[in-house]
Structure formats: C-alpha cells, structure tokens
Amino acid sequence: MISKLKWDSLERRRHISSLLLMYRIQNQQIAINAQHFLTPMPPSSTRSYHPGRYQIIPARILLYKNSYFPRTVIWWNALPVDVIASPTFEAFKGAVTSGP
C-alpha cells in the first residue's frame, strides 16, 4: 500500500523530520538552546569539515545512542555544506526531501 501511495518509509520520514528540527534548532527558529546539547566541531583542514558540524555525542547505552541528539548529529554532519547553509527552512526542506 505504501508503494502504491508513493509514500516514503516511516524510517525515512523520521530521518527527514529529525533533520528539519535540527535546522530549526541551529538557526534559532525554535526555543531549544543548542549550546546546552551540542558542541561545535573544532576547525580542521579536512574535506568533510564545515562550520555547521557538531562533535559526535558518545553513547554507550543503545537507548541513549538512538535518542534525538546523538542520532541526529551523525546525520547532520553527513549533509553537504550547501544544504546546511540553505537560506530558508523551505529551501532546506526541499534539499533534504529530494535526496536519496
């Protein structure tokens, strides 16, 4: 039925929703202070570095590892710079939903 309706899987919809919330947190469009939960990645000269990256949150317990911030930081850091630097929420949403 999902393929007939051309819906994305629940996993993909949750992934996109998490990234959309992270965009709003980072751009202060929502009342969650990112500094309490996220630490910016120190500058480096690697190809994958961009100023919007955050340090991976270490988690030993699977329950915590699958919670919002530890899980979403990994996905956020994997996004290209041009997607993270989207000027508007709608542009970011379009870039994230059109991806693989």
PDB file of C-alpha atoms in Angstrom, residues 4-100:
ATOM      1  CA  LYS A   4       1.004   2.349  -4.268  1.00  0.00           C
ATOM      2  CA  LEU A   5       0.534   5.684  -2.466  1.00  0.00           C
ATOM      3  CA  LYS A   6       4.182   6.631  -3.222  1.00  0.00           C
ATOM      4  CA  TRP A   7       4.938   7.419   0.425  1.00  0.00           C
ATOM      5  CA  ASP A   8       8.418   7.301   1.876  1.00  0.00           C
ATOM      6  CA  SER A   9       9.081   4.670   4.515  1.00  0.00           C
ATOM      7  CA  LEU A  10       8.459   5.570   8.143  1.00  0.00           C
ATOM      8  CA  GLU A  11      12.206   5.400   8.778  1.00  0.00           C
ATOM      9  CA  ARG A  12      12.896   7.943   6.003  1.00  0.00           C
ATOM     10  CA  ARG A  13      10.123  10.280   7.219  1.00  0.00           C
ATOM     11  CA  ARG A  14      11.564  10.184  10.748  1.00  0.00           C
ATOM     12  CA  HIS A  15      15.053  10.846   9.379  1.00  0.00           C
ATOM     13  CA  ILE A  16      13.818  13.905   7.460  1.00  0.00           C
ATOM     14  CA  SER A  17      11.811  15.188  10.450  1.00  0.00           C
ATOM     15  CA  SER A  18      14.875  14.930  12.697  1.00  0.00           C
ATOM     16  CA  LEU A  19      16.991  16.912  10.241  1.00  0.00           C
ATOM     17  CA  LEU A  20      14.284  19.560   9.850  1.00  0.00           C
ATOM     18  CA  LEU A  21      14.123  20.008  13.612  1.00  0.00           C
ATOM     19  CA  MET A  22      17.930  20.247  13.777  1.00  0.00           C
ATOM     20  CA  TYR A  23      17.875  23.004  11.131  1.00  0.00           C
ATOM     21  CA  ARG A  24      15.380  24.956  13.223  1.00  0.00           C
ATOM     22  CA  ILE A  25      17.464  24.455  16.371  1.00  0.00           C
ATOM     23  CA  GLN A  26      20.679  25.560  14.678  1.00  0.00           C
ATOM     24  CA  ASN A  27      19.051  28.647  13.134  1.00  0.00           C
ATOM     25  CA  GLN A  28      17.294  29.579  16.392  1.00  0.00           C
ATOM     26  CA  GLN A  29      13.824  29.211  14.889  1.00  0.00           C
ATOM     27  CA  ILE A  30      12.727  27.146  17.867  1.00  0.00           C
ATOM     28  CA  ALA A  31      13.182  27.682  21.601  1.00  0.00           C
ATOM     29  CA  ILE A  32      15.820  25.000  22.186  1.00  0.00           C
ATOM     30  CA  ASN A  33      19.289  26.262  23.058  1.00  0.00           C
ATOM     31  CA  ALA A  34      21.728  24.168  21.007  1.00  0.00           C
ATOM     32  CA  GLN A  35      24.672  25.160  23.223  1.00  0.00           C
ATOM     33  CA  HIS A  36      23.246  23.052  26.051  1.00  0.00           C
ATOM     34  CA  PHE A  37      23.266  19.877  23.953  1.00  0.00           C
ATOM     35  CA  LEU A  38      25.730  20.333  21.069  1.00  0.00           C
ATOM     36  CA  THR A  39      29.432  21.149  20.834  1.00  0.00           C
ATOM     37  CA  PRO A  40      30.715  22.630  17.560  1.00  0.00           C
ATOM     38  CA  MET A  41      33.411  20.644  15.786  1.00  0.00           C
ATOM     39  CA  PRO A  42      36.855  22.246  16.155  1.00  0.00           C
ATOM     40  CA  PRO A  43      38.176  23.667  12.852  1.00  0.00           C
ATOM     41  CA  SER A  44      40.205  21.267  10.725  1.00  0.00           C
ATOM     42  CA  SER A  45      41.575  21.152   7.219  1.00  0.00           C
ATOM     43  CA  THR A  46      39.779  18.029   6.072  1.00  0.00           C
ATOM     44  CA  ARG A  47      37.466  17.919   3.055  1.00  0.00           C
ATOM     45  CA  SER A  48      34.459  16.962   5.113  1.00  0.00           C
ATOM     46  CA  TYR A  49      34.782  19.861   7.578  1.00  0.00           C
ATOM     47  CA  HIS A  50      32.243  22.674   7.534  1.00  0.00           C
ATOM     48  CA  PRO A  51      31.389  25.214  10.236  1.00  0.00           C
ATOM     49  CA  GLY A  52      27.953  23.682  10.877  1.00  0.00           C
ATOM     50  CA  ARG A  53      29.313  20.347  12.085  1.00  0.00           C
ATOM     51  CA  TYR A  54      28.983  19.160  15.666  1.00  0.00           C
ATOM     52  CA  GLN A  55      31.031  16.732  17.709  1.00  0.00           C
ATOM     53  CA  ILE A  56      29.604  13.233  17.846  1.00  0.00           C
ATOM     54  CA  ILE A  57      27.983  12.598  21.204  1.00  0.00           C
ATOM     55  CA  PRO A  58      29.468   9.449  22.760  1.00  0.00           C
ATOM     56  CA  ALA A  59      26.877   6.924  23.854  1.00  0.00           C
ATOM     57  CA  ARG A  60      27.454   3.506  25.385  1.00  0.00           C
ATOM     58  CA  ILE A  61      23.840   2.585  26.008  1.00  0.00           C
ATOM     59  CA  LEU A  62      21.754   1.794  22.939  1.00  0.00           C
ATOM     60  CA  LEU A  63      18.739   3.648  24.324  1.00  0.00           C
ATOM     61  CA  TYR A  64      20.729   6.891  24.571  1.00  0.00           C
ATOM     62  CA  LYS A  65      22.541   6.283  21.281  1.00  0.00           C
ATOM     63  CA  ASN A  66      19.184   6.178  19.483  1.00  0.00           C
ATOM     64  CA  SER A  67      17.838   9.295  21.202  1.00  0.00           C
ATOM     65  CA  TYR A  68      17.445  12.535  19.260  1.00  0.00           C
ATOM     66  CA  PHE A  69      20.757  14.412  19.581  1.00  0.00           C
ATOM     67  CA  PRO A  70      23.278  11.519  19.366  1.00  0.00           C
ATOM     68  CA  ARG A  71      21.446  10.064  16.349  1.00  0.00           C
ATOM     69  CA  THR A  72      20.764  13.317  14.509  1.00  0.00           C
ATOM     70  CA  VAL A  73      24.273  14.777  14.898  1.00  0.00           C
ATOM     71  CA  ILE A  74      25.635  11.893  12.804  1.00  0.00           C
ATOM     72  CA  TRP A  75      23.087  12.559  10.049  1.00  0.00           C
ATOM     73  CA  TRP A  76      23.613  16.338  10.272  1.00  0.00           C
ATOM     74  CA  ASN A  77      27.390  16.040   9.900  1.00  0.00           C
ATOM     75  CA  ALA A  78      26.916  13.921   6.769  1.00  0.00           C
ATOM     76  CA  LEU A  79      24.956  16.657   4.967  1.00  0.00           C
ATOM     77  CA  PRO A  80      26.762  18.723   2.312  1.00  0.00           C
ATOM     78  CA  VAL A  81      27.704  22.316   3.171  1.00  0.00           C
ATOM     79  CA  ASP A  82      25.320  23.830   0.628  1.00  0.00           C
ATOM     80  CA  VAL A  83      22.362  22.011   2.195  1.00  0.00           C
ATOM     81  CA  ILE A  84      23.219  23.134   5.737  1.00  0.00           C
ATOM     82  CA  ALA A  85      23.759  26.705   4.517  1.00  0.00           C
ATOM     83  CA  SER A  86      20.280  26.874   2.966  1.00  0.00           C
ATOM     84  CA  PRO A  87      18.930  30.407   3.441  1.00  0.00           C
ATOM     85  CA  THR A  88      15.382  29.371   4.361  1.00  0.00           C
ATOM     86  CA  PHE A  89      13.654  26.468   6.027  1.00  0.00           C
ATOM     87  CA  GLU A  90      11.729  25.732   2.817  1.00  0.00           C
ATOM     88  CA  ALA A  91      14.977  25.548   0.805  1.00  0.00           C
ATOM     89  CA  PHE A  92      16.495  23.185   3.389  1.00  0.00           C
ATOM     90  CA  LYS A  93      13.380  21.028   3.419  1.00  0.00           C
ATOM     91  CA  GLY A  94      13.428  20.799  -0.378  1.00  0.00           C
ATOM     92  CA  ALA A  95      17.092  19.812  -0.408  1.00  0.00           C
ATOM     93  CA  VAL A  96      16.652  17.154   2.297  1.00  0.00           C
ATOM     94  CA  THR A  97      13.469  15.600   0.894  1.00  0.00           C
ATOM     95  CA  SER A  98      14.827  15.416  -2.652  1.00  0.00           C
ATOM     96  CA  GLY A  99      17.921  13.481  -1.538  1.00  0.00           C
ATOM     97  CA  PRO A 100      18.331   9.683  -1.717  1.00  0.00           C
TER      98      PRO A 100
END
